[in-house]
């Protein structure tokens, strides 16, 4: 056997900051969509059972409201270029 040292693989370059920020925003948007849609669906099912004689439309309306709320939150997060995704509720006043 010969005395050779193993060759290390080339070092990976880290992701650019903008790509990492975009990935964080997408992760937040998708998780918010899943959570808010399921909450809206569950409220719709509860109202359907309690008030509307087990009809399907309250569940669909609740799902739509949850998904719409998540869509608006994601849209405002993507349009706001300089703010991070985890700072909801904080208002930045520029002078």
C-alpha positions as semicolon CSV with decimal commas, in nm:
position;residue;x (nm);y (nm);z (nm)
1;X;0,000;0,000;0,000
2;X;0,118;0,346;-0,071
3;X;0,128;0,633;0,174
4;X;-0,130;0,873;0,033
5;X;-0,340;1,116;0,224
6;X;-0,709;1,138;0,142
7;X;-0,811;1,438;-0,060
8;X;-1,065;1,660;0,113
9;X;-1,370;1,764;-0,087
10;X;-1,381;2,127;-0,194
11;X;-1,535;2,362;0,060
12;X;-1,894;2,461;-0,009
13;X;-1,970;2,826;-0,029
14;X;-2,237;2,942;0,208
15;X;-2,567;3,073;0,076
16;X;-2,592;3,445;0,009
17;X;-2,773;3,645;0,273
18;X;-3,057;3,733;0,035
19;X;-3,121;3,367;-0,043
20;X;-3,122;3,275;0,325
21;X;-3,366;3,559;0,398
22;X;-3,591;3,449;0,113
23;X;-3,584;3,090;0,237
24;X;-3,677;3,209;0,586
25;X;-3,968;3,411;0,447
26;X;-4,094;3,113;0,243
27;X;-4,069;2,884;0,544
28;X;-4,266;3,130;0,752
29;X;-4,526;3,177;0,477
30;X;-4,586;2,804;0,428
31;X;-4,603;2,727;0,797
32;X;-4,843;3,017;0,849
33;X;-5,058;2,890;0,562
34;X;-5,075;2,544;0,712
35;X;-5,150;2,664;1,064
36;X;-5,405;2,931;0,976
37;X;-5,586;2,712;0,723
38;X;-5,616;2,426;0,969
39;X;-5,739;2,662;1,242
40;X;-5,997;2,811;1,006
41;X;-6,108;2,463;0,900
42;X;-6,141;2,347;1,260
43;X;-6,347;2,654;1,356
44;X;-6,563;2,593;1,050
45;X;-6,621;2,232;1,151
46;X;-6,713;2,333;1,505
47;X;-6,959;2,596;1,381
48;X;-7,094;2,350;1,127
49;X;-7,168;2,092;1,395
50;X;-7,304;2,337;1,651
51;X;-7,501;2,586;1,442
52;X;-7,550;2,475;1,081
53;X;-7,679;2,117;1,101
54;X;-7,353;1,964;0,979
55;X;-7,339;2,138;0,646
56;X;-7,008;2,159;0,463
57;X;-6,995;2,525;0,370
58;X;-6,887;2,663;0,712
59;X;-6,579;2,439;0,704
60;X;-6,488;2,559;0,355
61;X;-6,546;2,921;0,451
62;X;-6,324;2,880;0,757
63;X;-6,054;2,720;0,543
64;X;-6,077;3,009;0,297
65;X;-6,056;3,272;0,569
66;X;-5,749;3,104;0,720
67;X;-5,575;3,069;0,385
68;X;-5,661;3,426;0,289
69;X;-5,519;3,562;0,613
70;X;-5,199;3,366;0,562
71;X;-5,178;3,488;0,201
72;X;-5,207;3,852;0,306
73;X;-4,946;3,809;0,578
74;X;-4,704;3,642;0,335
75;X;-4,769;3,906;0,071
76;X;-4,690;4,187;0,311
77;X;-4,379;4,003;0,432
78;X;-4,248;3,962;0,077
79;X;-4,327;4,323;-0,018
80;X;-4,149;4,454;0,291
81;X;-3,793;4,407;0,174
82;X;-3,585;4,522;0,469
83;X;-3,779;4,373;0,762
84;X;-3,725;4,022;0,888
85;X;-4,007;3,766;0,891
86;X;-4,009;3,730;1,269
87;X;-4,086;4,094;1,349
88;X;-4,462;4,103;1,297
89;X;-4,645;4,367;1,488
90;X;-4,348;4,603;1,506
91;X;-4,383;4,924;1,318
92;X;-4,074;5,087;1,172
93;X;-4,102;5,464;1,154
94;X;-3,864;5,624;0,909
95;X;-3,785;5,990;0,943
